[in-house]
mmCIF file of C-alpha atoms in Angstrom:
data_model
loop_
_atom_site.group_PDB
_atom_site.id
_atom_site.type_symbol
_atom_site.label_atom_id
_atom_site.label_comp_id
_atom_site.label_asym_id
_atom_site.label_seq_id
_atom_site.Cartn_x
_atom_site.Cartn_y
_atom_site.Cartn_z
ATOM 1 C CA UNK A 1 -19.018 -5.816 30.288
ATOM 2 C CA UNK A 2 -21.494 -4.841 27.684
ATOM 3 C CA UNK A 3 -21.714 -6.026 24.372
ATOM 4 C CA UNK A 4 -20.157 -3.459 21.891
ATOM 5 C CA UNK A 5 -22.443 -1.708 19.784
ATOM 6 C CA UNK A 6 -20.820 -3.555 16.816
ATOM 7 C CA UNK A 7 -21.059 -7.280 17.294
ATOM 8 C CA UNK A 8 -18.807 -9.925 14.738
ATOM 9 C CA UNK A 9 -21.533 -12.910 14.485
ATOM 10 C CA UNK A 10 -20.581 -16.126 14.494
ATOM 11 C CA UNK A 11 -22.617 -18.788 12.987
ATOM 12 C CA UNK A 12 -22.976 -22.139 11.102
ATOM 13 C CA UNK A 13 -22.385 -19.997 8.093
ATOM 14 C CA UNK A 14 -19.042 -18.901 9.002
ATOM 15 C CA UNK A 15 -15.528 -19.263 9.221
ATOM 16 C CA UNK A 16 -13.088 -17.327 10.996
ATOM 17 C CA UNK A 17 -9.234 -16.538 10.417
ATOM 18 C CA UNK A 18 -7.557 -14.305 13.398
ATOM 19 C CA UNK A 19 -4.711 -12.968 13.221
ATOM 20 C CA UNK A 20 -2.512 -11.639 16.758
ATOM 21 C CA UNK A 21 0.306 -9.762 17.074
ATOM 22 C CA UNK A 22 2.858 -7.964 19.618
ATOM 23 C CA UNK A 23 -0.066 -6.553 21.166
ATOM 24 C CA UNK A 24 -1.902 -9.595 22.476
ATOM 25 C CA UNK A 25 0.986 -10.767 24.154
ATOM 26 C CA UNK A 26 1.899 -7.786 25.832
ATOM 27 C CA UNK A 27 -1.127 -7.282 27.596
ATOM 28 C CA UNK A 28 -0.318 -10.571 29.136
ATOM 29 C CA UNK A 29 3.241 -8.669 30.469
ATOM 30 C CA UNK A 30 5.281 -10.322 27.499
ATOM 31 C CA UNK A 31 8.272 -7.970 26.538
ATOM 32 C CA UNK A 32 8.187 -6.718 22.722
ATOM 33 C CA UNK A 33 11.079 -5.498 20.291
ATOM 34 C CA UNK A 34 9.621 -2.130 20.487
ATOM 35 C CA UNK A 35 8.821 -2.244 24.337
ATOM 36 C CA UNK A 36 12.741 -2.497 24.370
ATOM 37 C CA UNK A 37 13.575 0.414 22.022
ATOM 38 C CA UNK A 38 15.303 -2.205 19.616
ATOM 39 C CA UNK A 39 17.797 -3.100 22.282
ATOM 40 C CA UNK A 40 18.491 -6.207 24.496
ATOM 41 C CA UNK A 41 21.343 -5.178 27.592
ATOM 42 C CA UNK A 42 22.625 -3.025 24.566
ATOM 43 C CA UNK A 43 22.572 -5.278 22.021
ATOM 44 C CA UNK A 44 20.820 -3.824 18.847
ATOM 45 C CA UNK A 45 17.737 -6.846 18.338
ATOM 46 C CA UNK A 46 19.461 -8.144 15.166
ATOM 47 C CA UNK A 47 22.556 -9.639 16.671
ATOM 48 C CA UNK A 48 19.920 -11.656 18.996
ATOM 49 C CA UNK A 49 17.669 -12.708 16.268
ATOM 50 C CA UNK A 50 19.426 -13.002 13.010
ATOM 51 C CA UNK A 51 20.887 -15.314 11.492
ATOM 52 C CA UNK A 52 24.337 -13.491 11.590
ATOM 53 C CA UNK A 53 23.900 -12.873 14.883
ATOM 54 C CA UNK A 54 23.869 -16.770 15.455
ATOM 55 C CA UNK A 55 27.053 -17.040 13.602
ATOM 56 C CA UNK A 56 28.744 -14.094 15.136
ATOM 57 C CA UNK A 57 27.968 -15.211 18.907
ATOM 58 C CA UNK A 58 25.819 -18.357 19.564
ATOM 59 C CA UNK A 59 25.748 -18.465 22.907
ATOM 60 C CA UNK A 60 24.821 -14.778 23.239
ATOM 61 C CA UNK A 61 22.013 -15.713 21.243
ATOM 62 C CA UNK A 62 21.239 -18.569 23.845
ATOM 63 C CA UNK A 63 21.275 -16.428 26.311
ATOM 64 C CA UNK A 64 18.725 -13.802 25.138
ATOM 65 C CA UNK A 65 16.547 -16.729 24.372
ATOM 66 C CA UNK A 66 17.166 -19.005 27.354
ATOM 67 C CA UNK A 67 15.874 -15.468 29.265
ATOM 68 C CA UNK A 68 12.558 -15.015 27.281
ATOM 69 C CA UNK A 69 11.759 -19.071 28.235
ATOM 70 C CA UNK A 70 12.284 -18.540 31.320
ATOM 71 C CA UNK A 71 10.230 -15.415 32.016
ATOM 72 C CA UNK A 72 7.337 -16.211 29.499
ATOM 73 C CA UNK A 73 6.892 -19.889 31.723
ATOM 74 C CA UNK A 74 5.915 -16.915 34.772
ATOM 75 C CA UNK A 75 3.045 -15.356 32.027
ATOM 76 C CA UNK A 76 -0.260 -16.188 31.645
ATOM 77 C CA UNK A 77 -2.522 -16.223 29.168
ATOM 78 C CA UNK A 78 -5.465 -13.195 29.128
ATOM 79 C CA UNK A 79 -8.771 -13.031 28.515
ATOM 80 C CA UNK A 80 -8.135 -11.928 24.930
ATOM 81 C CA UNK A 81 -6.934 -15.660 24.530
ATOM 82 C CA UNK A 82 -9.559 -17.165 26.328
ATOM 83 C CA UNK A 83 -11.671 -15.914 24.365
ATOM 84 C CA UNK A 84 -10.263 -17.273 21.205
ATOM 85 C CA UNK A 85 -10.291 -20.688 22.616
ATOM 86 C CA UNK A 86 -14.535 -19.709 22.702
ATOM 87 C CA UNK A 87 -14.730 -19.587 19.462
ATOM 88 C CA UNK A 88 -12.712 -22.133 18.532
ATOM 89 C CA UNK A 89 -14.963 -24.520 20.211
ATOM 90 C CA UNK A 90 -17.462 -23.013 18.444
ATOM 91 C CA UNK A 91 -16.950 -23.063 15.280
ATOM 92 C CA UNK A 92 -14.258 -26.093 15.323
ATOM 93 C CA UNK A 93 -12.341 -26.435 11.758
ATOM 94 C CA UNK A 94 -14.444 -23.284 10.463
ATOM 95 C CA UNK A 95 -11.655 -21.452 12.690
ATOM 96 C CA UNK A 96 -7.509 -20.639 12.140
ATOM 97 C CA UNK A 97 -5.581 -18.913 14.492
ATOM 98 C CA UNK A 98 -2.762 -17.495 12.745
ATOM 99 C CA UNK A 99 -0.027 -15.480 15.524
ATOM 100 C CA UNK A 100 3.166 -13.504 14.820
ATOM 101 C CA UNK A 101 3.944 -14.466 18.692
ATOM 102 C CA UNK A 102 6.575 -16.987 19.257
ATOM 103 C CA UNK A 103 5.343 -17.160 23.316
ATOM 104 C CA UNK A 104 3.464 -20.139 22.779
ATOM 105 C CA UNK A 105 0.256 -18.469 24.832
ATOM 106 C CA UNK A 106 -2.158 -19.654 22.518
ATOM 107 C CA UNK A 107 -1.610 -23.014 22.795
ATOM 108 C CA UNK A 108 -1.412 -23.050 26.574
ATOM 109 C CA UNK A 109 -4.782 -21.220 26.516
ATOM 110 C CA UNK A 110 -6.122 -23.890 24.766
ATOM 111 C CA UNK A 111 -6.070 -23.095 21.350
ATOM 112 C CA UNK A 112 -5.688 -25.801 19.101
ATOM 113 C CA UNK A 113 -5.693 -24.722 15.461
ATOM 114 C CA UNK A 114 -2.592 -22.301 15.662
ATOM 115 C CA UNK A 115 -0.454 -21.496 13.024
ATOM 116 C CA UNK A 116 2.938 -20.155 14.387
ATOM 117 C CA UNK A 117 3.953 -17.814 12.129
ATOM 118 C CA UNK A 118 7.030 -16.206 13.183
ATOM 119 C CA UNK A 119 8.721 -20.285 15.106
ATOM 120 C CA UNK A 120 7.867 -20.861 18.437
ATOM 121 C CA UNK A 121 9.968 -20.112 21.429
ATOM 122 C CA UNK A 122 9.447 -23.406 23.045
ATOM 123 C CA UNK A 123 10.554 -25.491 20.001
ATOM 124 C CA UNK A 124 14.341 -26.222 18.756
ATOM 125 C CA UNK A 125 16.004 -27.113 15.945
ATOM 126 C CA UNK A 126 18.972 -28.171 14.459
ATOM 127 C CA UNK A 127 21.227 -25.298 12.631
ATOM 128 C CA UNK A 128 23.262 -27.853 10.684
ATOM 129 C CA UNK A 129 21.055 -30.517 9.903
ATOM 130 C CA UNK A 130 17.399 -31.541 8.778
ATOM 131 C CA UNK A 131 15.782 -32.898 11.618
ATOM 132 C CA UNK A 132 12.643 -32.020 12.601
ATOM 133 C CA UNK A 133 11.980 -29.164 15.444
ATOM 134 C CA UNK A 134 11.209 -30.259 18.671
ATOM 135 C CA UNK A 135 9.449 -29.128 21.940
ATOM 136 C CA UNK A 136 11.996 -27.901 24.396
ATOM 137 C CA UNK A 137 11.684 -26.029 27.182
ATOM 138 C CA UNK A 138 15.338 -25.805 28.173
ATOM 139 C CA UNK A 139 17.060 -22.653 29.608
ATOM 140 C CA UNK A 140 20.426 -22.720 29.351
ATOM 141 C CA UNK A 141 23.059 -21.470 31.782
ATOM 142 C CA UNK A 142 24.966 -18.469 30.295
ATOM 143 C CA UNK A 143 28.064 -19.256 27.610
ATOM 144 C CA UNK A 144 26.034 -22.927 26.508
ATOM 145 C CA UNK A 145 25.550 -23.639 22.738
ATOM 146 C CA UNK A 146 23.736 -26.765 23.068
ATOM 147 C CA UNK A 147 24.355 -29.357 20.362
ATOM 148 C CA UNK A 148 22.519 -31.699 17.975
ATOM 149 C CA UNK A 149 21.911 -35.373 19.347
ATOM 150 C CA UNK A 150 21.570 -36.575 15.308
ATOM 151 C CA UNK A 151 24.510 -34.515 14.043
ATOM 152 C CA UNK A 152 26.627 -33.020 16.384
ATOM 153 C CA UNK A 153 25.562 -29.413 15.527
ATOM 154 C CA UNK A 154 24.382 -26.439 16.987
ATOM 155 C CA UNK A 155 20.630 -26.287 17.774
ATOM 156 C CA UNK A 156 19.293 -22.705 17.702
ATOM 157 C CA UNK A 157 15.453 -21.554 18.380
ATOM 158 C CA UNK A 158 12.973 -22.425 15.970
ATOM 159 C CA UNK A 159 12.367 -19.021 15.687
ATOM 160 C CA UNK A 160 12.213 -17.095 12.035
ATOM 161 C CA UNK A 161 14.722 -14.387 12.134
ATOM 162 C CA UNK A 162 15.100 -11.289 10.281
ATOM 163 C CA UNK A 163 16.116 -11.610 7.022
ATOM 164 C CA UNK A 164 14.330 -15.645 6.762
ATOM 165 C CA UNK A 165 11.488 -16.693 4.934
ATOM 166 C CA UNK A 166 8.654 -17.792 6.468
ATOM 167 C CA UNK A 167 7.567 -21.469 6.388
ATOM 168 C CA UNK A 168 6.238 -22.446 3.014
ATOM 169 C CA UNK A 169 3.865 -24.807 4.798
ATOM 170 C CA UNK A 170 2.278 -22.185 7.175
ATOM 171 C CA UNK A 171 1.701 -19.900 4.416
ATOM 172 C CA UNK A 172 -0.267 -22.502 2.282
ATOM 173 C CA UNK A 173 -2.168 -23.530 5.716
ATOM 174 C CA UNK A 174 -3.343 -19.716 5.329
ATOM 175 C CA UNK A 175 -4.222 -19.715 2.179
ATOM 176 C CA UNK A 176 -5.553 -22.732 1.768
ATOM 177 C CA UNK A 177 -8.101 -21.427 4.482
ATOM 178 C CA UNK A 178 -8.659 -18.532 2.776
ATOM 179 C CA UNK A 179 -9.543 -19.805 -0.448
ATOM 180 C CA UNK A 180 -11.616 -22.804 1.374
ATOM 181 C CA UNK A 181 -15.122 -22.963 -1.373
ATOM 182 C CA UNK A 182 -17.484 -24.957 1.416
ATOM 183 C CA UNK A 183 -20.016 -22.195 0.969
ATOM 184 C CA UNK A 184 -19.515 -20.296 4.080
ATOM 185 C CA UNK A 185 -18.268 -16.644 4.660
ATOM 186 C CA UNK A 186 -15.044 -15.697 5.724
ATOM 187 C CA UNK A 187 -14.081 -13.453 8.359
ATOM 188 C CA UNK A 188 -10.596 -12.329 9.170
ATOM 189 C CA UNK A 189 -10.106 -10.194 12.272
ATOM 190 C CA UNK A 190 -6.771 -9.118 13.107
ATOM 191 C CA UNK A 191 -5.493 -8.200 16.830
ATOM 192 C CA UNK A 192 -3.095 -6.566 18.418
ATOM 193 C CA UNK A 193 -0.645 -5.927 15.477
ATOM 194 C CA UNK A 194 0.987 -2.814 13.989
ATOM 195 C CA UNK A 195 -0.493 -3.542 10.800
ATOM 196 C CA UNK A 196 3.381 -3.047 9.914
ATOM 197 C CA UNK A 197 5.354 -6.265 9.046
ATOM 198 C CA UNK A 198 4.617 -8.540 5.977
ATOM 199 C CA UNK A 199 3.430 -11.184 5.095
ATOM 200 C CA UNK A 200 0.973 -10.903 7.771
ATOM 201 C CA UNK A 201 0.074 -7.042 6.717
ATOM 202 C CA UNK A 202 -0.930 -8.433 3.643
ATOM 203 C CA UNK A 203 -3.801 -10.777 4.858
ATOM 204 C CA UNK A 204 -6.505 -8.630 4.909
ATOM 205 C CA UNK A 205 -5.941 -7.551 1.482
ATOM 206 C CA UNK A 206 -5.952 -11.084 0.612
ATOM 207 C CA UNK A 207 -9.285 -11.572 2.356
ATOM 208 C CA UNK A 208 -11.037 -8.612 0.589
ATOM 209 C CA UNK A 209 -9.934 -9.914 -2.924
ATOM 210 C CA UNK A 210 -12.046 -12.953 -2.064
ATOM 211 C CA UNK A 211 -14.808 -10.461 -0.709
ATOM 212 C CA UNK A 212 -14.210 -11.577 3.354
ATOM 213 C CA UNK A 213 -15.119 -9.283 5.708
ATOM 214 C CA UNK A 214 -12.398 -7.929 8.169
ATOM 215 C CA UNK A 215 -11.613 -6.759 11.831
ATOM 216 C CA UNK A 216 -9.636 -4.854 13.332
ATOM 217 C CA UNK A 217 -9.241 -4.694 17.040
ATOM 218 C CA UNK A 218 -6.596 -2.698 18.164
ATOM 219 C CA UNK A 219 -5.370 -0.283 20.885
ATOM 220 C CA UNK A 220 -4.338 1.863 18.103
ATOM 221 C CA UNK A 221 -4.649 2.967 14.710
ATOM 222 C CA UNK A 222 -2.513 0.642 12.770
ATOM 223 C CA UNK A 223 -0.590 1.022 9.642
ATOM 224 C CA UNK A 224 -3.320 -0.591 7.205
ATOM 225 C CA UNK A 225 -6.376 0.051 9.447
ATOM 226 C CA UNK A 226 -7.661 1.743 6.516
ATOM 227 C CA UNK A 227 -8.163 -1.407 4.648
ATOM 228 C CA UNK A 228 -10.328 -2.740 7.493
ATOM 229 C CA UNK A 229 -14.317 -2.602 7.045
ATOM 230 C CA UNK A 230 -14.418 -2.740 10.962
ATOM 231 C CA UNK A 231 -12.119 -1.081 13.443
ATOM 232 C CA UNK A 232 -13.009 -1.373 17.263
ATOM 233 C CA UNK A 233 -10.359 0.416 19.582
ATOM 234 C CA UNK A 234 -9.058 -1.095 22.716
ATOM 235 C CA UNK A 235 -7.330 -3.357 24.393
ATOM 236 C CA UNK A 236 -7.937 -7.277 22.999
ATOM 237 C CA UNK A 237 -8.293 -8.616 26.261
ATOM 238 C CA UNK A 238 -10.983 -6.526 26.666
ATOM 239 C CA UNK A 239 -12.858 -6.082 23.897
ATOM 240 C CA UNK A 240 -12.426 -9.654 22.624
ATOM 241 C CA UNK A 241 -14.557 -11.096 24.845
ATOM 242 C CA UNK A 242 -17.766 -9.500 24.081
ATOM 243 C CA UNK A 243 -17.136 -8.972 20.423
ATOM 244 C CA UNK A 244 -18.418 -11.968 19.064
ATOM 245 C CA UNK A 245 -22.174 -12.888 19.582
ATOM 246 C CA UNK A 246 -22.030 -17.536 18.850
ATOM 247 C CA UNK A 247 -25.214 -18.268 17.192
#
């Protein structure tokens, strides 16, 4: 492809936080919330990925989740992620990939500096007790609640429902990089998101109040593309790879 007739340059002089949502995924054939009009085999989305819907039925929950493992180990990543992991190598710790997807793409891509906003799908963790999430691939045969090897508990997807709070931790990761006085410019560019759920809406307005410059790429108009400086139309997997010019 050509290079776009707006180019985001990369150089020693900058540093780059991305942002991906729903959209990056999708192109890669992952399902979204909105791809399934809210509803899972009838289900409204909340009694899947609440915590009330844990309480209510665990092993429905298991069941919802133990499907998206299994189909999202068939997905690959796209171009759109390879050509994160680009400029990653790039521009090393001058980079932060923060994602609202829990699919884990990123990482298999090669990304290495990922913050998972929203849990991961392929990490566990104990409902009743404090130990630490772990990497788990397992899917679980239909009716199974597994339980806690410390307490005895119920593990459940280290995934942030509706109605929790995102980690403290990631959040400060964000800002941290945000704030980051090394005398270099930040960039944000966001990708493949509606623009539509907070805190990760908010970003670019956070970048602006520290005069960054921001990106949108999108296949649509989004609901805050108006506080973009930059919006470039299209599909990430496309237009992500000849965005950038590394210099």
């Amino acid at each position: 492809m050509e290079p776009l007739a707006e180019q985001l340059v990369l150089d020693s002089r900058t540093r780059l936080l991305v942002l991906t949502g729903a959209g990056v995924s999708a192109e890669s054939g992952v399902p979204t919330f909105r791809g399934m009009n809210g509803l899972w085999e009838n289900h409204p989305v909340e009694a899947v990925a609440s915590p009330e819907g844990f309480q209510a039925d665990p092993a429905l929950v298991w069941r919802f989740y133990s499907q998206r493992r299994a189909g999202a180990a068939d997905v690959k990543p796209n171009p759109g992620h390879d050509a994160l992991v680009r400029w990653e190598a790039h521009l090393g710790d001058r980079f932060l990939l923060t994602t609202q997807n829990v699919d884990g793409l990123h990482a298999r891509a090669g990304s290495q500096r990922v913050v998972d906003m929203h849990g991961n799908l392929f990490r566990t963790k104990c409902a009743d007790c404090q130990r630490e999430p772990f990497a788990d691939t397992s899917v679980h045969p239909s009716g199974t609640v597994p339980k806690c090897d410390s307490c005895g508990g119920r593990l459940r997807p280290d995934i942030v429902w509706f109605g929790e709070m995102l980690a403290p931790s990631d959040l400060e990761r964000i800002g941290e990089f945000i704030s980051r006085k090394d005398g270099t410019r930040l960039v944000f560019l966001a990708a493949g998101t509606s623009g539509a759920v907070w805190p990760a809406a908010g970003i670019v307005d956070e970048v602006r109040a520290v005069r960054g410059e921001t990106w949108l790429v999108n296949y649509e108009s989004a609901a805050n593309t108006e506080r973009f400086h930059h919006f470039v139309q299209g599909l990430s997997g496309q237009v992500l790879p000849t965005l950038a010019k590394l210099a």
